[in-house]
PDB file of C-alpha atoms in Angstrom:
ATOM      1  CA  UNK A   9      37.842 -76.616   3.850  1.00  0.00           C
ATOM      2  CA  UNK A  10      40.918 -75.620   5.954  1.00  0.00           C
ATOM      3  CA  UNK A  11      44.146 -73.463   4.733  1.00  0.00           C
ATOM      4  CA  UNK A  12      46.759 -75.313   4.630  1.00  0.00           C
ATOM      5  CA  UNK A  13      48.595 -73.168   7.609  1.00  0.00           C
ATOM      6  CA  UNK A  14      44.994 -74.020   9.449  1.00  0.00           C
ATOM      7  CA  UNK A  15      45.690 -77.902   8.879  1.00  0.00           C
ATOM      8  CA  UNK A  16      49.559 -77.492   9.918  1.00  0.00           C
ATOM      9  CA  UNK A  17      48.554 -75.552  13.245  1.00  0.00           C
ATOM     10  CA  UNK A  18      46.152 -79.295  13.724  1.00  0.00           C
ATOM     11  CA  UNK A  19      48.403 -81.290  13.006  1.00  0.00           C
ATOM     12  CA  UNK A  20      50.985 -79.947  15.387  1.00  0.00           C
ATOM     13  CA  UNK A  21      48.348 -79.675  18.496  1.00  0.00           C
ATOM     14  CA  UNK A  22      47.293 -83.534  17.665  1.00  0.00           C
ATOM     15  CA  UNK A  23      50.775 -84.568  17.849  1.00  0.00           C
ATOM     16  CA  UNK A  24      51.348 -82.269  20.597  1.00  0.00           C
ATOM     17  CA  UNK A  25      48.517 -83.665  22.871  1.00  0.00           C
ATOM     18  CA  UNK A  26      49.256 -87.358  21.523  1.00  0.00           C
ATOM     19  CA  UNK A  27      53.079 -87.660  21.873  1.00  0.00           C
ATOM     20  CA  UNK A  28      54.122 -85.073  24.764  1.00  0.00           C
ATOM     21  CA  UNK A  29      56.991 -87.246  25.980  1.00  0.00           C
ATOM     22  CA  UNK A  30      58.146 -87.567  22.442  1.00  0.00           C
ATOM     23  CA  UNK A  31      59.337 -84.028  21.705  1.00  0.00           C
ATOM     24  CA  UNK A  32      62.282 -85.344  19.568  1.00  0.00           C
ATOM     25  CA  UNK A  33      59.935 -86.725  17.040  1.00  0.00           C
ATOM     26  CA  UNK A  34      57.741 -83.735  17.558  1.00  0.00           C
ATOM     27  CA  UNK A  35      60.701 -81.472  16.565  1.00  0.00           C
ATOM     28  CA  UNK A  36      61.404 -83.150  12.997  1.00  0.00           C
ATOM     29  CA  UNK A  37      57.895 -83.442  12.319  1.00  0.00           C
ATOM     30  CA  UNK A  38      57.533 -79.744  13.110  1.00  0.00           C
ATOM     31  CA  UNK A  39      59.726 -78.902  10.627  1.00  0.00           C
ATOM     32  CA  UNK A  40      58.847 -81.310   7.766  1.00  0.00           C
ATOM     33  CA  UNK A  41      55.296 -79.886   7.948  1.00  0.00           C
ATOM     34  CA  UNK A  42      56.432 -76.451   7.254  1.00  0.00           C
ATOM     35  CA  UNK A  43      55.630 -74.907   4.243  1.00  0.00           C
ATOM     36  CA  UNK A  44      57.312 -71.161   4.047  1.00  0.00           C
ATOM     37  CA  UNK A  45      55.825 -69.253   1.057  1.00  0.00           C
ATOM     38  CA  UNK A  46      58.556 -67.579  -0.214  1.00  0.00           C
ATOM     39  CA  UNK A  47      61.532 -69.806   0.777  1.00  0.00           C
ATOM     40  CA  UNK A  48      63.787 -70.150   4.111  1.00  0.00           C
ATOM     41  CA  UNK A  49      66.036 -67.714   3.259  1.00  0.00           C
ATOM     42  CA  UNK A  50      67.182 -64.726   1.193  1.00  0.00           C
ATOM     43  CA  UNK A  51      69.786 -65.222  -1.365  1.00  0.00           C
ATOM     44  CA  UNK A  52      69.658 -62.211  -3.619  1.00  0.00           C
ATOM     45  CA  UNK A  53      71.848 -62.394  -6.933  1.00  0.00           C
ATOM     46  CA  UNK A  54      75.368 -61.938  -6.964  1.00  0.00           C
ATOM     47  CA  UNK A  55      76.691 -58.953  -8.515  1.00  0.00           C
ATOM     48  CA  UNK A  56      79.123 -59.243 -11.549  1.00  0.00           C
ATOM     49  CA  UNK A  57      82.289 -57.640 -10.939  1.00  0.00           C
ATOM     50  CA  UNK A  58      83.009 -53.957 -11.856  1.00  0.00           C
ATOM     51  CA  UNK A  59      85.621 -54.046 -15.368  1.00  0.00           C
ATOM     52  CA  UNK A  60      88.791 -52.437 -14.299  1.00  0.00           C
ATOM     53  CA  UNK A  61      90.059 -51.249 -17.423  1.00  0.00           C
ATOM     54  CA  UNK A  62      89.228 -47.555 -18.079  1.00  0.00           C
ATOM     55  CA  UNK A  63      87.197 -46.441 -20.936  1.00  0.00           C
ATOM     56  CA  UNK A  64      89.297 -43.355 -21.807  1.00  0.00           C
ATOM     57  CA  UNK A  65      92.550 -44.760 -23.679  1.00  0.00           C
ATOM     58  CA  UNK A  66      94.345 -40.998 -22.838  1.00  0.00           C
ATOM     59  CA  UNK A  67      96.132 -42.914 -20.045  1.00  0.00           C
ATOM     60  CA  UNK A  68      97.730 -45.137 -22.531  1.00  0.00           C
ATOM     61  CA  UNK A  69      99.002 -42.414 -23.980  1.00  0.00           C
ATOM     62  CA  UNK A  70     102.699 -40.763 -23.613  1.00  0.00           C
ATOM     63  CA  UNK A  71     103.006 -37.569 -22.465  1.00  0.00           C
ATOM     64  CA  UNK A  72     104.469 -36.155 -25.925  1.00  0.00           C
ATOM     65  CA  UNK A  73     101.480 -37.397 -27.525  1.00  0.00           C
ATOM     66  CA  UNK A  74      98.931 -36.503 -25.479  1.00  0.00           C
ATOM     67  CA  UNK A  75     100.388 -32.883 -26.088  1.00  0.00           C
ATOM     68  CA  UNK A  76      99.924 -33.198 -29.406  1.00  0.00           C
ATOM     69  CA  UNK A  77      96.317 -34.249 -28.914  1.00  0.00           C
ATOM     70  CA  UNK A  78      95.121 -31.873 -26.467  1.00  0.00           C
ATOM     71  CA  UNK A  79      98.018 -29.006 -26.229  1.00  0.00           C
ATOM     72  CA  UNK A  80     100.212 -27.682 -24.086  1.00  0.00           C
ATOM     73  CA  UNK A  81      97.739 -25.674 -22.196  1.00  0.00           C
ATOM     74  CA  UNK A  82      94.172 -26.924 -21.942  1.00  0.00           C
ATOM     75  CA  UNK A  83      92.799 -23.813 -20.464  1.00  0.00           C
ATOM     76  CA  UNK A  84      89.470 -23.101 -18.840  1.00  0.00           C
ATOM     77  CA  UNK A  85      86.803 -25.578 -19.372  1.00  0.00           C
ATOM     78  CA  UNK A  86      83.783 -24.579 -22.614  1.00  0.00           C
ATOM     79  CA  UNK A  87      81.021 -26.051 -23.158  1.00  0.00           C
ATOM     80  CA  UNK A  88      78.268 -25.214 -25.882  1.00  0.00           C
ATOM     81  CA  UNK A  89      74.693 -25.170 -24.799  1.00  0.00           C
ATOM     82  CA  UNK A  90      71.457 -24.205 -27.118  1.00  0.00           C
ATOM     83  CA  UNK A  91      74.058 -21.993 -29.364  1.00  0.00           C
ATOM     84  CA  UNK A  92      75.813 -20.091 -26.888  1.00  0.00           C
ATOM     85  CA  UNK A  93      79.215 -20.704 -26.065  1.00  0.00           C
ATOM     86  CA  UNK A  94      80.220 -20.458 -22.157  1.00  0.00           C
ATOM     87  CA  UNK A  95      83.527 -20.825 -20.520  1.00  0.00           C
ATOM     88  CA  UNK A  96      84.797 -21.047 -16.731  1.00  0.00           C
ATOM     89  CA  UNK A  97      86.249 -18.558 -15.345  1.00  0.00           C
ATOM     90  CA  UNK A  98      86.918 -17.507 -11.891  1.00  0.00           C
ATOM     91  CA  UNK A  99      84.318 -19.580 -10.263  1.00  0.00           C
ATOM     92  CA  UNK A 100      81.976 -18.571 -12.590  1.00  0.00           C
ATOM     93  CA  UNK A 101      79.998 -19.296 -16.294  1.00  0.00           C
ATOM     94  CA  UNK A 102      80.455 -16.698 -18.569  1.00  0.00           C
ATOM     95  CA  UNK A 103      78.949 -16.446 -22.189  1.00  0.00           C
ATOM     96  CA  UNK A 104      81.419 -16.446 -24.948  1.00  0.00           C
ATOM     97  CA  UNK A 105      78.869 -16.203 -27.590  1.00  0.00           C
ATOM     98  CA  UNK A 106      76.770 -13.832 -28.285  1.00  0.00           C
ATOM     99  CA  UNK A 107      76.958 -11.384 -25.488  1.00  0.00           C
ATOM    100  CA  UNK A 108      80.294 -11.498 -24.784  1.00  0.00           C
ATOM    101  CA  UNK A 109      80.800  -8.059 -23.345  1.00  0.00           C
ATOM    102  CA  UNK A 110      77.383  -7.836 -22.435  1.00  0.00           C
ATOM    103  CA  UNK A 111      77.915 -10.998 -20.079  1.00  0.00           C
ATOM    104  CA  UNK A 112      80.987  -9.811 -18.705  1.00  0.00           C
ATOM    105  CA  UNK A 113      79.636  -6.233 -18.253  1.00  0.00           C
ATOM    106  CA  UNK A 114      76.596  -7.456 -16.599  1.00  0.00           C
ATOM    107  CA  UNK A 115      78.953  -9.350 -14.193  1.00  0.00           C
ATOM    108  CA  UNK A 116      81.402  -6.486 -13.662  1.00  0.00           C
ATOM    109  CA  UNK A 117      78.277  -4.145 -12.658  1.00  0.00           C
ATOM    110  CA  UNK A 118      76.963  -6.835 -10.295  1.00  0.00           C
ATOM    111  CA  UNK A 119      80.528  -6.803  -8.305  1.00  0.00           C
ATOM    112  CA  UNK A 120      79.953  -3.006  -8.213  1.00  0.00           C
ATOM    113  CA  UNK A 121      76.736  -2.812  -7.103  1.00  0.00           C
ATOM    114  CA  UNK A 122      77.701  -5.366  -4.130  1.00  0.00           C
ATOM    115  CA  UNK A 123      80.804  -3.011  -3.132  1.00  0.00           C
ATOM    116  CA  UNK A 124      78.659   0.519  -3.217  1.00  0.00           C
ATOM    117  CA  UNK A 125      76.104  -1.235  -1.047  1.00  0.00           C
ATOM    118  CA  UNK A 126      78.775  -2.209   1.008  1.00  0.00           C
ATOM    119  CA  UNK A 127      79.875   1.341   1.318  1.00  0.00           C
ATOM    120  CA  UNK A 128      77.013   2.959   1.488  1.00  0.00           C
ATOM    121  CA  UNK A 129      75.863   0.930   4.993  1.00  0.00           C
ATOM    122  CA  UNK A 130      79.483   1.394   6.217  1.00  0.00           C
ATOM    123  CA  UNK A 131      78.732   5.045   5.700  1.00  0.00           C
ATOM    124  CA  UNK A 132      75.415   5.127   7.126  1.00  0.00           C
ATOM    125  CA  UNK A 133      77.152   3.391  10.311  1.00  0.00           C
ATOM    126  CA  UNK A 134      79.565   6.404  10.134  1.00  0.00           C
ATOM    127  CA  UNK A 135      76.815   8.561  10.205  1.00  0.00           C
ATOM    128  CA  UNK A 136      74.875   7.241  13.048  1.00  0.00           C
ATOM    129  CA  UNK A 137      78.001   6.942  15.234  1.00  0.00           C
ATOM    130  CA  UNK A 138      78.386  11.060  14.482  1.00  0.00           C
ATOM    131  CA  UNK A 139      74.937  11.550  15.499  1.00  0.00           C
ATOM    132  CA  UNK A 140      75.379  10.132  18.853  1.00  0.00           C
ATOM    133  CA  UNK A 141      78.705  11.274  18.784  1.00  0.00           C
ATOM    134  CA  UNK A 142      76.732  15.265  18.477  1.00  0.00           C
ATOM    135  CA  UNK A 143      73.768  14.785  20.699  1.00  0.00           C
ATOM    136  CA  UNK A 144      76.223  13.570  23.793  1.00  0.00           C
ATOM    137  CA  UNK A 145      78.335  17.144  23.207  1.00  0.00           C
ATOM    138  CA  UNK A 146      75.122  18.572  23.140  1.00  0.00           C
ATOM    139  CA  UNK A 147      73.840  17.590  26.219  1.00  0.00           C
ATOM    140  CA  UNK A 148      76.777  18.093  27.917  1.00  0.00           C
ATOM    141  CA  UNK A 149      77.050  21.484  26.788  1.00  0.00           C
ATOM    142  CA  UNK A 150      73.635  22.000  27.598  1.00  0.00           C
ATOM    143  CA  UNK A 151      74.708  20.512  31.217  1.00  0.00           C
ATOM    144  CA  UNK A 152      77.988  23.112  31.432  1.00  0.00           C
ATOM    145  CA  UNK A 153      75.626  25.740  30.617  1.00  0.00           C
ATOM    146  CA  UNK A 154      73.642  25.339  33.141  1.00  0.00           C
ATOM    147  CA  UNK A 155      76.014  25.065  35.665  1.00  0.00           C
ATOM    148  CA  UNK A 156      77.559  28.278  34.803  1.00  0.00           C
ATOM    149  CA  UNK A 157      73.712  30.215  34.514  1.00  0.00           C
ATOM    150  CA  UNK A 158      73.806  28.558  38.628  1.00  0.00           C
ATOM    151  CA  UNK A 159      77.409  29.932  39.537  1.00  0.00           C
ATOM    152  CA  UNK A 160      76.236  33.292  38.018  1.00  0.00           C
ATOM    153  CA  UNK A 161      73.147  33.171  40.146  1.00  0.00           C
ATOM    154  CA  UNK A 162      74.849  32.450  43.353  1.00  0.00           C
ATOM    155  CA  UNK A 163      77.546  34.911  42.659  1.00  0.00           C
ATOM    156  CA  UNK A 164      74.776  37.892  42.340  1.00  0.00           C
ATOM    157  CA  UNK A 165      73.143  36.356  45.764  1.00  0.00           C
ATOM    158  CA  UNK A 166      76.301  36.722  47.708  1.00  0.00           C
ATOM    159  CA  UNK A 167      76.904  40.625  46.315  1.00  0.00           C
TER     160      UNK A 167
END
């Protein structure tokens, strides 16, 4: 037994080799013996359209009364996770609860640490720019030394 797509492929060659001067009738019957599997074309779903209307209902809100509901001043943002409290400040998540001073100690000693390591390689620069600084005296001392040992020894030459 054939596929189907094997009997099409037949079917066209027979009509082929039968009708050759009759390619108009060749054309429709082409395409009337096609048999896509999944369709001609894709037509995927239309999306429903997003809702416009915002969920929050602050915006409906006047100003007075949304002063009332969350103050003047709404501060840094908290937020409470597994029993400890932490709030935003300067770029960073600090505890609130809990080790408060800890937290902020730990922080303040990290900013220290970063600025004495800072230091201490600006200092060891320092100190590698006085070493060179003492071995090119040196040598040139060394150099003027010499010189003068020479003059010495040509002076006692010429007596």
């Amino acid at each position: 037994m054939l596929l189907p797509h094997k009997q099409q492929q037949l079917i066209y060659i027979g009509v082929e080799l039968l009708q050759p001067h009759h390619s108009m009738y060749l054309t429709d019957l082409k395409k009337s013996l096609k048999m896509p599997l999944f369709g001609n074309a894709f037509s995927p779903k239309k999306t429903p359209p997003r809702k416009s209307a915002s969920l929050s209902s602050l915006h409906t809100l006047d100003r007075s009364t949304r002063e009332v509901e969350l103050g003047l001043e709404y501060g840094p943002p908290v937020m409470n996770i597994g029993g400890q409290s932490w709030k935003f400040e300067e770029g960073q998540w600090i505890t609130e609860s809990g080790g408060n001073a800890s937290g902020r100690e730990l922080q303040r000693l990290k900013k220290r640490n970063v600025q004495l390591e800072e230091e201490n390689n600006l200092l060891k620069l320092k100190i590698e720019i006085l070493l060179d600084m003492l071995t090119e005296t040196t040598v040139e001392f060394h150099l003027m030394e010499k010189e003068v040992e020479d003059i010495k020894t040509q002076h006692r030459r010429k007596k």
